[in-house]
PDB file of C-alpha atoms in Angstrom:
ATOM      1  CA  VAL A   9      -0.073  -0.010   0.248  1.00  0.00           C
ATOM      2  CA  ALA A  10       3.127   2.700   0.624  1.00  0.00           C
ATOM      3  CA  SER A  11       4.390   2.260  -2.503  1.00  0.00           C
ATOM      4  CA  ARG A  12       0.291   3.263  -4.311  1.00  0.00           C
ATOM      5  CA  LEU A  13       0.281   6.055  -1.458  1.00  0.00           C
ATOM      6  CA  GLN A  14       1.544   9.838  -1.459  1.00  0.00           C
ATOM      7  CA  GLY A  15       0.417  12.889   1.070  1.00  0.00           C
ATOM      8  CA  THR A  16       2.139  15.779   1.678  1.00  0.00           C
ATOM      9  CA  PHE A  17       1.328  18.105   3.789  1.00  0.00           C
ATOM     10  CA  GLY A  18       2.071  21.372   4.732  1.00  0.00           C
ATOM     11  CA  LEU A  19       1.410  24.267   7.153  1.00  0.00           C
ATOM     12  CA  SER A  20       1.698  27.481   7.400  1.00  0.00           C
ATOM     13  CA  LEU A  21       1.611  30.445  10.380  1.00  0.00           C
ATOM     14  CA  SER A  22       2.663  34.069  10.105  1.00  0.00           C
ATOM     15  CA  HIS A  23       2.011  36.963  12.300  1.00  0.00           C
ATOM     16  CA  SER A  24       2.923  40.516  10.994  1.00  0.00           C
ATOM     17  CA  VAL A  25       2.478  43.898  12.628  1.00  0.00           C
ATOM     18  CA  SER A  26       2.543  47.066  10.146  1.00  0.00           C
ATOM     19  CA  ASP A  27       3.336  50.416  11.224  1.00  0.00           C
ATOM     20  CA  ALA A  28       1.769  52.424   7.983  1.00  0.00           C
ATOM     21  CA  GLN A  29      -0.872  50.163   6.581  1.00  0.00           C
ATOM     22  CA  TRP A  30      -3.052  52.004   4.014  1.00  0.00           C
ATOM     23  CA  TYR A  31      -6.875  52.398   4.773  1.00  0.00           C
ATOM     24  CA  GLY A  32      -8.253  54.288   3.248  1.00  0.00           C
ATOM     25  CA  ASN A  33      -9.821  57.461   1.508  1.00  0.00           C
ATOM     26  CA  VAL A  34     -11.859  59.932   2.761  1.00  0.00           C
ATOM     27  CA  THR A  35     -13.323  62.591   1.219  1.00  0.00           C
ATOM     28  CA  ASP A  36     -14.688  65.336   3.705  1.00  0.00           C
ATOM     29  CA  ALA A  37     -18.120  66.951   3.849  1.00  0.00           C
ATOM     30  CA  ALA A  38     -15.600  70.087   2.074  1.00  0.00           C
ATOM     31  CA  GLY A  39     -14.406  67.642  -0.700  1.00  0.00           C
ATOM     32  CA  VAL A  40     -10.669  67.062   1.009  1.00  0.00           C
ATOM     33  CA  THR A  41      -9.187  63.591   0.345  1.00  0.00           C
ATOM     34  CA  HIS A  42      -7.424  61.685   3.669  1.00  0.00           C
ATOM     35  CA  TYR A  43      -5.786  59.503   3.297  1.00  0.00           C
ATOM     36  CA  THR A  44      -5.622  57.334   6.009  1.00  0.00           C
ATOM     37  CA  PHE A  45      -3.270  54.419   7.665  1.00  0.00           C
ATOM     38  CA  ALA A  46      -3.400  52.081  10.275  1.00  0.00           C
ATOM     39  CA  ARG A  47      -1.656  50.031  12.519  1.00  0.00           C
ATOM     40  CA  LEU A  48      -2.123  46.296  11.344  1.00  0.00           C
ATOM     41  CA  ASP A  49      -2.292  43.537  13.247  1.00  0.00           C
ATOM     42  CA  GLN A  50      -2.423  39.985  11.660  1.00  0.00           C
ATOM     43  CA  HIS A  51      -2.085  36.356  12.152  1.00  0.00           C
ATOM     44  CA  VAL A  52      -3.059  34.524   8.865  1.00  0.00           C
ATOM     45  CA  ALA A  53      -2.687  30.272   9.311  1.00  0.00           C
ATOM     46  CA  SER A  54      -3.198  27.847   6.987  1.00  0.00           C
ATOM     47  CA  LEU A  55      -2.927  24.055   5.750  1.00  0.00           C
ATOM     48  CA  THR A  56      -2.308  22.619   2.392  1.00  0.00           C
ATOM     49  CA  SER A  57      -2.734  18.444   1.896  1.00  0.00           C
ATOM     50  CA  ARG A  58      -2.791  16.468  -1.012  1.00  0.00           C
ATOM     51  CA  ILE A  59      -2.848  12.348  -1.123  1.00  0.00           C
ATOM     52  CA  ASP A  60      -3.239  10.519  -3.810  1.00  0.00           C
ATOM     53  CA  PHE A  61      -3.780   7.066  -3.765  1.00  0.00           C
ATOM     54  CA  THR A  62      -3.365   4.451  -6.925  1.00  0.00           C
ATOM     55  CA  ALA A  63      -6.014   1.496  -6.539  1.00  0.00           C
ATOM     56  CA  SER A  64      -3.984  -0.306  -9.854  1.00  0.00           C
ATOM     57  CA  ARG A  65      -3.395   0.918 -13.309  1.00  0.00           C
ATOM     58  CA  THR A  66      -6.510   1.026 -13.927  1.00  0.00           C
ATOM     59  CA  LEU A  67      -8.746   3.439 -10.824  1.00  0.00           C
ATOM     60  CA  SER A  68      -6.648   6.161  -9.042  1.00  0.00           C
ATOM     61  CA  LEU A  69      -7.859   8.427  -6.328  1.00  0.00           C
ATOM     62  CA  GLN A  70      -6.524  12.701  -5.704  1.00  0.00           C
ATOM     63  CA  PHE A  71      -7.860  14.331  -2.637  1.00  0.00           C
ATOM     64  CA  TYR A  72      -6.412  17.683  -2.313  1.00  0.00           C
ATOM     65  CA  ALA A  73      -7.346  20.695   0.050  1.00  0.00           C
ATOM     66  CA  SER A  74      -6.960  23.956   1.517  1.00  0.00           C
ATOM     67  CA  PRO A  75      -8.014  24.868   4.808  1.00  0.00           C
ATOM     68  CA  PHE A  76      -7.132  29.226   5.138  1.00  0.00           C
ATOM     69  CA  VAL A  77      -7.135  31.611   8.099  1.00  0.00           C
ATOM     70  CA  ALA A  78      -6.781  35.498   8.388  1.00  0.00           C
ATOM     71  CA  THR A  79      -7.235  38.292  10.756  1.00  0.00           C
ATOM     72  CA  GLY A  80      -6.153  41.703  11.089  1.00  0.00           C
ATOM     73  CA  ASP A  81      -6.824  43.636  13.799  1.00  0.00           C
ATOM     74  CA  TYR A  82      -6.010  48.141  12.847  1.00  0.00           C
ATOM     75  CA  SER A  83      -5.755  50.745  15.332  1.00  0.00           C
ATOM     76  CA  SER A  84      -3.976  54.414  15.646  1.00  0.00           C
ATOM     77  CA  LEU A  85      -6.010  55.900  12.153  1.00  0.00           C
ATOM     78  CA  LYS A  86      -3.591  58.450  10.856  1.00  0.00           C
ATOM     79  CA  GLU A  87      -3.862  60.662   7.366  1.00  0.00           C
ATOM     80  CA  LEU A  88      -0.788  60.896   5.316  1.00  0.00           C
ATOM     81  CA  ASP A  89       0.612  65.032   5.947  1.00  0.00           C
ATOM     82  CA  LYS A  90       3.911  64.874   5.240  1.00  0.00           C
ATOM     83  CA  PRO A  91       4.762  62.604   2.817  1.00  0.00           C
ATOM     84  CA  LYS A  92       8.252  63.987   1.732  1.00  0.00           C
ATOM     85  CA  ALA A  93       9.723  64.963   5.293  1.00  0.00           C
ATOM     86  CA  ALA A  94      12.858  63.246   6.658  1.00  0.00           C
ATOM     87  CA  SER A  95      11.496  61.680   9.014  1.00  0.00           C
ATOM     88  CA  TYR A  96       8.603  58.933   9.458  1.00  0.00           C
ATOM     89  CA  ALA A  97       7.080  60.311  12.053  1.00  0.00           C
ATOM     90  CA  GLY A  98       7.237  63.306  10.441  1.00  0.00           C
ATOM     91  CA  ARG A  99       4.978  62.038   7.275  1.00  0.00           C
ATOM     92  CA  TYR A 100       1.783  61.038   9.467  1.00  0.00           C
ATOM     93  CA  LYS A 101      -1.107  62.947  11.863  1.00  0.00           C
ATOM     94  CA  ALA A 102      -3.714  61.415  13.576  1.00  0.00           C
ATOM     95  CA  TYR A 103      -6.526  60.972  11.738  1.00  0.00           C
ATOM     96  CA  THR A 104      -9.780  63.099  13.775  1.00  0.00           C
ATOM     97  CA  GLY A 105     -12.380  62.563  10.927  1.00  0.00           C
ATOM     98  CA  THR A 106     -15.400  60.203  10.853  1.00  0.00           C
ATOM     99  CA  SER A 107     -14.400  56.644   9.712  1.00  0.00           C
ATOM    100  CA  PRO A 108     -14.680  53.659  11.957  1.00  0.00           C
ATOM    101  CA  VAL A 109     -11.778  51.266  11.904  1.00  0.00           C
ATOM    102  CA  SER A 110     -13.108  48.208  10.681  1.00  0.00           C
ATOM    103  CA  ASP A 111     -11.660  45.072  11.685  1.00  0.00           C
ATOM    104  CA  PHE A 112     -11.110  41.641   9.364  1.00  0.00           C
ATOM    105  CA  ASN A 113     -11.652  37.785  10.136  1.00  0.00           C
ATOM    106  CA  PHE A 114     -11.857  35.913   6.145  1.00  0.00           C
ATOM    107  CA  LYS A 115     -11.702  32.499   6.467  1.00  0.00           C
ATOM    108  CA  GLU A 116     -12.446  30.502   2.750  1.00  0.00           C
ATOM    109  CA  PHE A 117     -11.776  26.553   2.384  1.00  0.00           C
ATOM    110  CA  ARG A 118     -11.178  24.916  -0.531  1.00  0.00           C
ATOM    111  CA  SER A 119     -11.073  20.950  -1.697  1.00  0.00           C
ATOM    112  CA  ASN A 120     -10.959  18.937  -4.680  1.00  0.00           C
ATOM    113  CA  THR A 121     -11.992  14.904  -5.188  1.00  0.00           C
ATOM    114  CA  VAL A 122     -10.853  13.435  -8.183  1.00  0.00           C
ATOM    115  CA  VAL A 123     -11.607   9.469  -8.722  1.00  0.00           C
ATOM    116  CA  ARG A 124     -10.218   8.089 -12.248  1.00  0.00           C
ATOM    117  CA  TRP A 125     -11.434   4.869 -13.248  1.00  0.00           C
ATOM    118  CA  GLU A 126      -9.668   3.931 -16.490  1.00  0.00           C
ATOM    119  CA  TYR A 127     -12.537   2.036 -18.352  1.00  0.00           C
ATOM    120  CA  ARG A 128     -11.006   1.221 -20.798  1.00  0.00           C
ATOM    121  CA  PRO A 129      -7.191   0.685 -22.892  1.00  0.00           C
ATOM    122  CA  GLY A 130      -7.675   5.037 -23.725  1.00  0.00           C
ATOM    123  CA  SER A 131     -11.522   5.090 -22.750  1.00  0.00           C
ATOM    124  CA  THR A 132     -11.519   7.016 -18.725  1.00  0.00           C
ATOM    125  CA  LEU A 133     -14.481   8.061 -16.715  1.00  0.00           C
ATOM    126  CA  PHE A 134     -13.237  10.803 -14.513  1.00  0.00           C
ATOM    127  CA  PHE A 135     -15.916  11.810 -10.868  1.00  0.00           C
ATOM    128  CA  VAL A 136     -14.944  14.624  -9.589  1.00  0.00           C
ATOM    129  CA  TRP A 137     -16.473  17.003  -5.779  1.00  0.00           C
ATOM    130  CA  SER A 138     -15.561  19.812  -5.775  1.00  0.00           C
ATOM    131  CA  GLN A 139     -16.077  22.136  -2.677  1.00  0.00           C
ATOM    132  CA  GLY A 140     -15.727  25.922  -0.990  1.00  0.00           C
ATOM    133  CA  ARG A 141     -16.607  27.537   1.381  1.00  0.00           C
ATOM    134  CA  GLN A 142     -16.375  30.932   3.392  1.00  0.00           C
ATOM    135  CA  GLN A 143     -16.766  33.224   5.772  1.00  0.00           C
ATOM    136  CA  ASP A 144     -15.857  36.777   6.348  1.00  0.00           C
ATOM    137  CA  GLY A 145     -17.393  39.132   8.943  1.00  0.00           C
ATOM    138  CA  ILE A 146     -17.419  36.834  12.045  1.00  0.00           C
ATOM    139  CA  ASN A 147     -14.865  37.704  14.845  1.00  0.00           C
ATOM    140  CA  PRO A 148     -13.146  40.806  13.402  1.00  0.00           C
ATOM    141  CA  GLY A 149      -9.862  41.518  14.500  1.00  0.00           C
ATOM    142  CA  ARG A 150      -9.663  38.509  17.315  1.00  0.00           C
ATOM    143  CA  PHE A 151      -7.512  35.514  15.617  1.00  0.00           C
ATOM    144  CA  ALA A 152      -8.066  32.328  17.631  1.00  0.00           C
ATOM    145  CA  PRO A 153      -7.517  29.674  14.895  1.00  0.00           C
ATOM    146  CA  SER A 154     -10.102  26.294  16.264  1.00  0.00           C
ATOM    147  CA  ARG A 155     -13.339  28.651  16.281  1.00  0.00           C
ATOM    148  CA  ASP A 156     -12.483  29.845  13.227  1.00  0.00           C
ATOM    149  CA  VAL A 157     -11.681  26.284  11.787  1.00  0.00           C
ATOM    150  CA  ARG A 158     -14.852  25.831  13.691  1.00  0.00           C
ATOM    151  CA  ASP A 159     -17.137  28.530  12.324  1.00  0.00           C
ATOM    152  CA  LEU A 160     -15.405  27.846   8.821  1.00  0.00           C
ATOM    153  CA  PHE A 161     -16.626  24.051   8.754  1.00  0.00           C
ATOM    154  CA  LYS A 162     -20.519  25.490   9.738  1.00  0.00           C
ATOM    155  CA  ALA A 163     -20.673  27.791   7.070  1.00  0.00           C
ATOM    156  CA  ARG A 164     -22.467  26.896   4.318  1.00  0.00           C
ATOM    157  CA  PRO A 165     -21.152  24.943   1.597  1.00  0.00           C
ATOM    158  CA  ASP A 166     -21.178  24.980  -2.272  1.00  0.00           C
ATOM    159  CA  ASN A 167     -20.125  22.023  -3.783  1.00  0.00           C
ATOM    160  CA  THR A 168     -19.928  20.375  -7.049  1.00  0.00           C
ATOM    161  CA  PHE A 169     -20.411  17.314  -9.396  1.00  0.00           C
ATOM    162  CA  LEU A 170     -19.094  17.162 -12.319  1.00  0.00           C
ATOM    163  CA  ILE A 171     -18.052  14.256 -14.182  1.00  0.00           C
ATOM    164  CA  LYS A 172     -16.255  13.676 -17.694  1.00  0.00           C
ATOM    165  CA  ALA A 173     -16.187  11.194 -20.113  1.00  0.00           C
ATOM    166  CA  SER A 174     -13.247  10.266 -22.521  1.00  0.00           C
ATOM    167  CA  TYR A 175     -13.761   7.414 -25.296  1.00  0.00           C
ATOM    168  CA  TRP A 176     -10.543   5.875 -27.945  1.00  0.00           C
ATOM    169  CA  PHE A 177     -11.864   5.807 -30.582  1.00  0.00           C
ATOM    170  CA  SER A 178      -9.303   3.105 -32.671  1.00  0.00           C
ATOM    171  CA  SER A 179      -9.219   1.197 -35.773  1.00  0.00           C
TER     172      SER A 179
END
């Protein structure tokens, strides 16, 4: 069985903090555009898995799945004041307008399962199942991997089923 089974798994975790993440352009009542930036504390977690199983020369199974979670916490909203200032601190000033800071929590899952059956030499049937799930806005800014993955799998799935047939005509 070991020679017919292959699997790969890759885990990625990252945490980054950016003090000058572009946040958005806000136009006030006087028509002045304010170029706003914020401090972003971001966490990203993903797992990519692949499993290939060859049952025989004519029958195989391939599986791919990848859950993904990204959260971000914005704070310290500021606006560009003097972009060419020599010091970093001199480039920005506190933003005093009304623009609510909007954190995020985005989750996504993608998977594909393919069964390939060669029912006669050169003629093949493919049975494919793809699933996607997506969730945005629940628990914004707070990173809790187990909770976020649990919430992701509670989200409504989008399932796609396909059958592809090929037939080899020979003389």
